[in-house]
Amino acid sequence: QVQLQESGPGLVKPSETLSVTCTVSGASISRYYWSWIRQPPGKGLEWIGYIFYSGSTNYNPSLKSRVTISVDTSKNQFSLKLSSVTAADTAVYYCARGGDKQWPGFDYWGQGTLVTVSS
Amino acid sequence: QSVLTQPPSASGTPGQRVTISCFGSSSNIGSNYVYWYQQLPGTAPKLLIYRNNQRPSGVPDRFSGSKSGTSASLAISGLRSEDEADYYCATWDDSLSGRGVVFGGGTKLTVL
């Protein structure tokens, strides 16, 4: 059974870099595309970007200048870094399988981790 | 402002059939498959419909999806109290400003 688990600090100061890691179990990270999606409290879903095991990435144009997604195949993990954060980046951050043009659906999701941006 | 437009709310009584619409454009729904997600309160979204009208294993056949041109719909028949949730449509977008996954703003379904 495929499982995804997010981990990372729950609180980040404004202007700093948010970092979250997703650990995948039950599936090899080397076979699929993997995405980050976020949801501000009480609001809708926003796709942040995806990565393929080769390192190929694609980011949401609205966040592209601040986002880096990386992969560690040896640990079956992929990570998100979002720089220069503000209160508007406060959200539940989900990792999920999928997100490329051929399969823009997300069939497995992590439980999500709330990241609050505050001093 | 979401790229895909959904009504913010919908409602129905148990046993009724309700539909949720999703409007897009030629660069997204008009040329790509549509996906639907159900998000129960306090939980991660769950894939409900993929490739316009396909149901993943375990999703009841009360849920159905359709697409026509640049719009799509999710229909729920035999409405049940446990269907009360937020529903999101999504697809790939090939607009000039960038390519990637886009979501609708979500529809909150209330079972009266």
PDB file of C-alpha atoms in Angstrom:
ATOM      1  CA  GLN A   1       0.000   0.000   0.000  1.00  0.00           C
ATOM      2  CA  VAL A   2       1.375   3.361  -1.037  1.00  0.00           C
ATOM      3  CA  GLN A   3       1.816   5.830   1.790  1.00  0.00           C
ATOM      4  CA  LEU A   4       3.188   9.365   1.866  1.00  0.00           C
ATOM      5  CA  GLN A   5       4.226  11.241   4.993  1.00  0.00           C
ATOM      6  CA  GLU A   6       5.167  14.895   5.203  1.00  0.00           C
ATOM      7  CA  SER A   7       7.606  16.182   7.794  1.00  0.00           C
ATOM      8  CA  GLY A   8       9.077  19.550   8.628  1.00  0.00           C
ATOM      9  CA  PRO A   9       8.931  22.549  10.951  1.00  0.00           C
ATOM     10  CA  GLY A  10       5.445  23.764  11.706  1.00  0.00           C
ATOM     11  CA  LEU A  11       6.549  27.368  12.163  1.00  0.00           C
ATOM     12  CA  VAL A  12       8.690  29.510   9.865  1.00  0.00           C
ATOM     13  CA  LYS A  13       9.597  33.171  10.265  1.00  0.00           C
ATOM     14  CA  PRO A  14       8.754  35.706   7.543  1.00  0.00           C
ATOM     15  CA  SER A  15      11.452  36.107   4.860  1.00  0.00           C
ATOM     16  CA  GLU A  16      12.956  32.698   5.728  1.00  0.00           C
ATOM     17  CA  THR A  17      12.809  29.459   3.738  1.00  0.00           C
ATOM     18  CA  LEU A  18      10.113  26.843   4.297  1.00  0.00           C
ATOM     19  CA  SER A  19      11.313  23.241   4.004  1.00  0.00           C
ATOM     20  CA  VAL A  20       9.133  20.132   3.949  1.00  0.00           C
ATOM     21  CA  THR A  21      10.049  16.540   3.106  1.00  0.00           C
ATOM     22  CA  CYS A  22       7.814  13.726   1.888  1.00  0.00           C
ATOM     23  CA  THR A  23       8.754  10.111   2.604  1.00  0.00           C
ATOM     24  CA  VAL A  24       7.202   7.548   0.275  1.00  0.00           C
ATOM     25  CA  SER A  25       6.621   3.931   1.257  1.00  0.00           C
ATOM     26  CA  GLY A  26       5.015   1.094  -0.677  1.00  0.00           C
ATOM     27  CA  ALA A  27       6.168   2.415  -4.059  1.00  0.00           C
ATOM     28  CA  SER A  28       9.446   3.297  -5.693  1.00  0.00           C
ATOM     29  CA  ILE A  29       9.909   7.005  -6.136  1.00  0.00           C
ATOM     30  CA  SER A  30      11.733   6.186  -9.365  1.00  0.00           C
ATOM     31  CA  ARG A  31       8.600   5.304 -11.311  1.00  0.00           C
ATOM     32  CA  TYR A  32       6.244   8.244 -11.000  1.00  0.00           C
ATOM     33  CA  TYR A  33       5.877  12.002 -10.863  1.00  0.00           C
ATOM     34  CA  TRP A  34       5.536  13.498  -7.400  1.00  0.00           C
ATOM     35  CA  SER A  35       3.922  16.805  -6.495  1.00  0.00           C
ATOM     36  CA  TRP A  36       3.478  19.355  -3.753  1.00  0.00           C
ATOM     37  CA  ILE A  37       0.075  20.950  -3.244  1.00  0.00           C
ATOM     38  CA  ARG A  38      -0.936  23.462  -0.603  1.00  0.00           C
ATOM     39  CA  GLN A  39      -4.165  24.667   0.962  1.00  0.00           C
ATOM     40  CA  PRO A  40      -4.367  27.891   3.005  1.00  0.00           C
ATOM     41  CA  PRO A  41      -6.725  27.635   5.985  1.00  0.00           C
ATOM     42  CA  GLY A  42     -10.320  27.726   4.792  1.00  0.00           C
ATOM     43  CA  LYS A  43      -9.316  28.056   1.141  1.00  0.00           C
ATOM     44  CA  GLY A  44      -8.865  25.902  -1.937  1.00  0.00           C
ATOM     45  CA  LEU A  45      -6.063  23.777  -3.356  1.00  0.00           C
ATOM     46  CA  GLU A  46      -3.015  25.137  -5.175  1.00  0.00           C
ATOM     47  CA  TRP A  47      -0.535  22.981  -7.093  1.00  0.00           C
ATOM     48  CA  ILE A  48       3.037  24.015  -6.337  1.00  0.00           C
ATOM     49  CA  GLY A  49       5.008  21.775  -8.684  1.00  0.00           C
ATOM     50  CA  TYR A  50       6.228  18.280  -9.508  1.00  0.00           C
ATOM     51  CA  ILE A  51       9.462  16.339  -9.767  1.00  0.00           C
ATOM     52  CA  PHE A  52      10.412  13.162 -11.609  1.00  0.00           C
ATOM     53  CA  TYR A  53      13.066  10.818 -10.211  1.00  0.00           C
ATOM     54  CA  SER A  54      15.502  12.037 -12.852  1.00  0.00           C
ATOM     55  CA  GLY A  55      15.317  15.491 -11.296  1.00  0.00           C
ATOM     56  CA  SER A  56      13.110  17.016 -13.970  1.00  0.00           C
ATOM     57  CA  THR A  57      10.780  19.602 -12.452  1.00  0.00           C
ATOM     58  CA  ASN A  58       7.858  21.822 -13.360  1.00  0.00           C
ATOM     59  CA  TYR A  59       6.617  24.611 -11.123  1.00  0.00           C
ATOM     60  CA  ASN A  60       3.486  26.707 -10.822  1.00  0.00           C
ATOM     61  CA  PRO A  61       4.343  29.936 -12.663  1.00  0.00           C
ATOM     62  CA  SER A  62       3.028  32.020  -9.769  1.00  0.00           C
ATOM     63  CA  LEU A  63       5.542  30.440  -7.365  1.00  0.00           C
ATOM     64  CA  LYS A  64       8.362  29.502  -9.722  1.00  0.00           C
ATOM     65  CA  SER A  65      10.805  32.176  -8.566  1.00  0.00           C
ATOM     66  CA  ARG A  66      10.673  30.945  -4.964  1.00  0.00           C
ATOM     67  CA  VAL A  67      10.248  27.159  -5.299  1.00  0.00           C
ATOM     68  CA  THR A  68      12.745  24.327  -5.431  1.00  0.00           C
ATOM     69  CA  ILE A  69      11.687  20.677  -5.427  1.00  0.00           C
ATOM     70  CA  SER A  70      14.358  18.007  -5.105  1.00  0.00           C
ATOM     71  CA  VAL A  71      14.437  14.211  -4.882  1.00  0.00           C
ATOM     72  CA  ASP A  72      16.556  11.707  -2.963  1.00  0.00           C
ATOM     73  CA  THR A  73      15.999   8.312  -4.548  1.00  0.00           C
ATOM     74  CA  SER A  74      18.212   6.555  -2.002  1.00  0.00           C
ATOM     75  CA  LYS A  75      15.805   7.557   0.760  1.00  0.00           C
ATOM     76  CA  ASN A  76      12.632   7.396  -1.375  1.00  0.00           C
ATOM     77  CA  GLN A  77      11.977  11.026  -0.460  1.00  0.00           C
ATOM     78  CA  PHE A  78      11.319  14.298  -2.194  1.00  0.00           C
ATOM     79  CA  SER A  79      11.435  17.777  -0.706  1.00  0.00           C
ATOM     80  CA  LEU A  80      10.042  21.271  -1.101  1.00  0.00           C
ATOM     81  CA  LYS A  81      11.799  24.533  -0.391  1.00  0.00           C
ATOM     82  CA  LEU A  82       9.907  27.820  -0.614  1.00  0.00           C
ATOM     83  CA  SER A  83      11.978  30.934  -0.056  1.00  0.00           C
ATOM     84  CA  SER A  84      11.136  34.436   1.176  1.00  0.00           C
ATOM     85  CA  VAL A  85       7.922  33.318   2.823  1.00  0.00           C
ATOM     86  CA  THR A  86       5.188  35.636   4.037  1.00  0.00           C
ATOM     87  CA  ALA A  87       1.997  35.109   5.976  1.00  0.00           C
ATOM     88  CA  ALA A  88       0.291  34.317   2.662  1.00  0.00           C
ATOM     89  CA  ASP A  89       2.324  31.096   2.518  1.00  0.00           C
ATOM     90  CA  THR A  90       0.669  29.768   5.679  1.00  0.00           C
ATOM     91  CA  ALA A  91      -1.054  26.581   4.570  1.00  0.00           C
ATOM     92  CA  VAL A  92      -1.373  22.844   4.878  1.00  0.00           C
ATOM     93  CA  TYR A  93       1.264  21.396   2.559  1.00  0.00           C
ATOM     94  CA  TYR A  94       0.437  18.054   0.937  1.00  0.00           C
ATOM     95  CA  CYS A  95       2.666  15.745  -1.035  1.00  0.00           C
ATOM     96  CA  ALA A  96       0.995  13.532  -3.617  1.00  0.00           C
ATOM     97  CA  ARG A  97       1.749  11.106  -6.441  1.00  0.00           C
ATOM     98  CA  GLY A  98       1.171  12.414  -9.939  1.00  0.00           C
ATOM     99  CA  GLY A  99       0.889  15.839 -11.527  1.00  0.00           C
ATOM    100  CA  ASP A 100       2.431  15.717 -15.005  1.00  0.00           C
ATOM    101  CA  LYS A 101       0.549  16.411 -18.234  1.00  0.00           C
ATOM    102  CA  GLN A 102      -0.054  12.727 -19.000  1.00  0.00           C
ATOM    103  CA  TRP A 103      -1.414  12.071 -15.514  1.00  0.00           C
ATOM    104  CA  PRO A 104      -2.347  15.358 -13.811  1.00  0.00           C
ATOM    105  CA  GLY A 105      -4.347  13.434 -11.248  1.00  0.00           C
ATOM    106  CA  PHE A 106      -3.176  12.711  -7.713  1.00  0.00           C
ATOM    107  CA  ASP A 107      -4.046   9.193  -6.600  1.00  0.00           C
ATOM    108  CA  TYR A 108      -2.138   9.049  -3.312  1.00  0.00           C
ATOM    109  CA  TRP A 109      -1.799  11.899  -0.825  1.00  0.00           C
ATOM    110  CA  GLY A 110       0.006  12.485   2.423  1.00  0.00           C
ATOM    111  CA  GLN A 111      -2.005  13.576   5.440  1.00  0.00           C
ATOM    112  CA  GLY A 112      -0.655  17.116   5.098  1.00  0.00           C
ATOM    113  CA  THR A 113       1.420  19.270   7.393  1.00  0.00           C
ATOM    114  CA  LEU A 114       0.424  22.731   8.573  1.00  0.00           C
ATOM    115  CA  VAL A 115       3.136  25.331   8.147  1.00  0.00           C
ATOM    116  CA  THR A 116       2.543  28.682   9.785  1.00  0.00           C
ATOM    117  CA  VAL A 117       4.552  31.742   8.813  1.00  0.00           C
ATOM    118  CA  SER A 118       4.836  34.044  11.783  1.00  0.00           C
ATOM    119  CA  SER A 119       7.469  35.892  13.761  1.00  0.00           C
TER     120      SER A 119
ATOM    121  CA  GLN B   1      -9.120  33.720  -8.439  1.00  0.00           C
ATOM    122  CA  SER B   2      -9.011  30.110  -9.618  1.00  0.00           C
ATOM    123  CA  VAL B   3      -8.384  29.167 -13.243  1.00  0.00           C
ATOM    124  CA  LEU B   4     -11.338  26.776 -13.136  1.00  0.00           C
ATOM    125  CA  THR B   5     -14.708  28.089 -11.946  1.00  0.00           C
ATOM    126  CA  GLN B   6     -16.951  26.133  -9.605  1.00  0.00           C
ATOM    127  CA  PRO B   7     -20.027  27.243  -7.665  1.00  0.00           C
ATOM    128  CA  PRO B   8     -18.988  27.860  -4.056  1.00  0.00           C
ATOM    129  CA  SER B   9     -21.844  25.815  -2.669  1.00  0.00           C
ATOM    130  CA  ALA B  10     -24.397  23.145  -3.514  1.00  0.00           C
ATOM    131  CA  SER B  11     -26.976  21.285  -1.494  1.00  0.00           C
ATOM    132  CA  GLY B  12     -29.460  18.457  -1.626  1.00  0.00           C
ATOM    133  CA  THR B  13     -31.532  16.146   0.496  1.00  0.00           C
ATOM    134  CA  PRO B  14     -30.788  12.468   1.092  1.00  0.00           C
ATOM    135  CA  GLY B  15     -31.571  10.379  -1.966  1.00  0.00           C
ATOM    136  CA  GLN B  16     -31.468  13.327  -4.347  1.00  0.00           C
ATOM    137  CA  ARG B  17     -29.184  13.774  -7.331  1.00  0.00           C
ATOM    138  CA  VAL B  18     -26.907  16.796  -7.348  1.00  0.00           C
ATOM    139  CA  THR B  19     -24.485  18.078  -9.927  1.00  0.00           C
ATOM    140  CA  ILE B  20     -21.435  20.288  -9.525  1.00  0.00           C
ATOM    141  CA  SER B  21     -20.122  22.190 -12.513  1.00  0.00           C
ATOM    142  CA  CYS B  22     -16.599  23.200 -13.451  1.00  0.00           C
ATOM    143  CA  PHE B  23     -15.913  25.776 -16.153  1.00  0.00           C
ATOM    144  CA  GLY B  24     -12.595  26.320 -17.869  1.00  0.00           C
ATOM    145  CA  SER B  25     -11.189  27.235 -21.257  1.00  0.00           C
ATOM    146  CA  SER B  26      -9.650  25.752 -24.375  1.00  0.00           C
ATOM    147  CA  SER B  27      -6.190  25.686 -22.790  1.00  0.00           C
ATOM    148  CA  ASN B  28      -7.267  23.488 -19.892  1.00  0.00           C
ATOM    149  CA  ILE B  29     -10.552  21.562 -19.818  1.00  0.00           C
ATOM    150  CA  GLY B  30     -11.006  21.991 -23.563  1.00  0.00           C
ATOM    151  CA  SER B  31      -7.883  19.975 -24.341  1.00  0.00           C
ATOM    152  CA  ASN B  32      -7.151  17.836 -21.268  1.00  0.00           C
ATOM    153  CA  TYR B  33      -8.742  15.282 -18.975  1.00  0.00           C
ATOM    154  CA  VAL B  34     -10.654  16.432 -15.887  1.00  0.00           C
ATOM    155  CA  TYR B  35     -10.193  15.015 -12.407  1.00  0.00           C
ATOM    156  CA  TRP B  36     -12.435  15.362  -9.340  1.00  0.00           C
ATOM    157  CA  TYR B  37     -11.525  15.197  -5.658  1.00  0.00           C
ATOM    158  CA  GLN B  38     -13.565  14.850  -2.492  1.00  0.00           C
ATOM    159  CA  GLN B  39     -12.239  16.427   0.681  1.00  0.00           C
ATOM    160  CA  LEU B  40     -13.941  15.479   3.917  1.00  0.00           C
ATOM    161  CA  PRO B  41     -13.472  17.895   6.830  1.00  0.00           C
ATOM    162  CA  GLY B  42      -9.980  17.760   8.281  1.00  0.00           C
ATOM    163  CA  THR B  43      -8.667  15.214   5.791  1.00  0.00           C
ATOM    164  CA  ALA B  44      -6.576  15.135   2.642  1.00  0.00           C
ATOM    165  CA  PRO B  45      -8.379  15.208  -0.712  1.00  0.00           C
ATOM    166  CA  LYS B  46      -9.308  11.873  -2.254  1.00  0.00           C
ATOM    167  CA  LEU B  47      -9.350  11.131  -5.976  1.00  0.00           C
ATOM    168  CA  LEU B  48     -12.980  10.594  -6.979  1.00  0.00           C
ATOM    169  CA  ILE B  49     -12.976  10.711 -10.788  1.00  0.00           C
ATOM    170  CA  TYR B  50     -10.086  10.535 -13.238  1.00  0.00           C
ATOM    171  CA  ARG B  51      -9.883  11.090 -16.977  1.00  0.00           C
ATOM    172  CA  ASN B  52     -13.305  12.786 -17.111  1.00  0.00           C
ATOM    173  CA  ASN B  53     -15.471   9.831 -16.117  1.00  0.00           C
ATOM    174  CA  GLN B  54     -13.432   6.972 -14.645  1.00  0.00           C
ATOM    175  CA  ARG B  55     -13.831   5.899 -11.031  1.00  0.00           C
ATOM    176  CA  PRO B  56     -10.892   4.561  -9.011  1.00  0.00           C
ATOM    177  CA  SER B  57     -11.429   1.242  -7.294  1.00  0.00           C
ATOM    178  CA  GLY B  58     -13.600   1.674  -4.226  1.00  0.00           C
ATOM    179  CA  VAL B  59     -15.461   4.782  -5.363  1.00  0.00           C
ATOM    180  CA  PRO B  60     -19.215   4.068  -5.455  1.00  0.00           C
ATOM    181  CA  ASP B  61     -20.959   4.250  -8.813  1.00  0.00           C
ATOM    182  CA  ARG B  62     -23.201   6.940  -7.319  1.00  0.00           C
ATOM    183  CA  PHE B  63     -20.414   9.291  -8.394  1.00  0.00           C
ATOM    184  CA  SER B  64     -20.064  10.045 -12.090  1.00  0.00           C
ATOM    185  CA  GLY B  65     -18.204  12.580 -14.178  1.00  0.00           C
ATOM    186  CA  SER B  66     -18.687  14.070 -17.610  1.00  0.00           C
ATOM    187  CA  LYS B  67     -17.069  16.644 -19.838  1.00  0.00           C
ATOM    188  CA  SER B  68     -18.312  18.698 -22.755  1.00  0.00           C
ATOM    189  CA  GLY B  69     -16.196  21.284 -24.490  1.00  0.00           C
ATOM    190  CA  THR B  70     -14.646  23.551 -21.876  1.00  0.00           C
ATOM    191  CA  SER B  71     -16.812  22.461 -18.963  1.00  0.00           C
ATOM    192  CA  ALA B  72     -17.176  19.396 -16.800  1.00  0.00           C
ATOM    193  CA  SER B  73     -19.630  18.097 -14.240  1.00  0.00           C
ATOM    194  CA  LEU B  74     -19.653  15.802 -11.250  1.00  0.00           C
ATOM    195  CA  ALA B  75     -22.942  14.105 -10.480  1.00  0.00           C
ATOM    196  CA  ILE B  76     -23.810  12.419  -7.201  1.00  0.00           C
ATOM    197  CA  SER B  77     -26.922  10.301  -7.157  1.00  0.00           C
ATOM    198  CA  GLY B  78     -28.641   8.804  -4.125  1.00  0.00           C
ATOM    199  CA  LEU B  79     -27.162  11.541  -1.948  1.00  0.00           C
ATOM    200  CA  ARG B  80     -26.036  10.403   1.508  1.00  0.00           C
ATOM    201  CA  SER B  81     -25.059  12.342   4.611  1.00  0.00           C
ATOM    202  CA  GLU B  82     -21.472  11.137   4.296  1.00  0.00           C
ATOM    203  CA  ASP B  83     -21.205  12.895   0.927  1.00  0.00           C
ATOM    204  CA  GLU B  84     -21.117  16.228   2.731  1.00  0.00           C
ATOM    205  CA  ALA B  85     -17.676  17.520   1.777  1.00  0.00           C
ATOM    206  CA  ASP B  86     -15.747  19.926  -0.440  1.00  0.00           C
ATOM    207  CA  TYR B  87     -15.368  18.909  -4.069  1.00  0.00           C
ATOM    208  CA  TYR B  88     -12.642  20.129  -6.405  1.00  0.00           C
ATOM    209  CA  CYS B  89     -12.152  19.782 -10.141  1.00  0.00           C
ATOM    210  CA  ALA B  90      -8.670  19.851 -11.669  1.00  0.00           C
ATOM    211  CA  THR B  91      -6.927  19.497 -14.996  1.00  0.00           C
ATOM    212  CA  TRP B  92      -3.749  20.339 -16.865  1.00  0.00           C
ATOM    213  CA  ASP B  93      -3.419  23.836 -18.263  1.00  0.00           C
ATOM    214  CA  ASP B  94      -1.372  24.745 -21.345  1.00  0.00           C
ATOM    215  CA  SER B  95      -1.752  28.501 -21.194  1.00  0.00           C
ATOM    216  CA  LEU B  96       0.817  30.955 -22.467  1.00  0.00           C
ATOM    217  CA  SER B  97       1.597  32.043 -18.908  1.00  0.00           C
ATOM    218  CA  GLY B  98       2.706  28.569 -17.929  1.00  0.00           C
ATOM    219  CA  ARG B  99       1.858  24.897 -17.894  1.00  0.00           C
ATOM    220  CA  GLY B 100       0.754  22.879 -14.925  1.00  0.00           C
ATOM    221  CA  VAL B 101      -2.092  21.533 -12.851  1.00  0.00           C
ATOM    222  CA  VAL B 102      -4.939  23.918 -12.081  1.00  0.00           C
ATOM    223  CA  PHE B 103      -7.768  23.466  -9.591  1.00  0.00           C
ATOM    224  CA  GLY B 104     -11.249  24.879  -9.289  1.00  0.00           C
ATOM    225  CA  GLY B 105     -12.031  26.946  -6.215  1.00  0.00           C
ATOM    226  CA  GLY B 106     -14.017  24.119  -4.682  1.00  0.00           C
ATOM    227  CA  THR B 107     -17.697  23.479  -4.007  1.00  0.00           C
ATOM    228  CA  LYS B 108     -18.989  22.868  -0.508  1.00  0.00           C
ATOM    229  CA  LEU B 109     -21.761  20.270  -0.651  1.00  0.00           C
ATOM    230  CA  THR B 110     -24.310  20.331   2.148  1.00  0.00           C
ATOM    231  CA  VAL B 111     -26.694  17.436   2.713  1.00  0.00           C
ATOM    232  CA  LEU B 112     -29.834  18.945   4.205  1.00  0.00           C
TER     233      LEU B 112
END
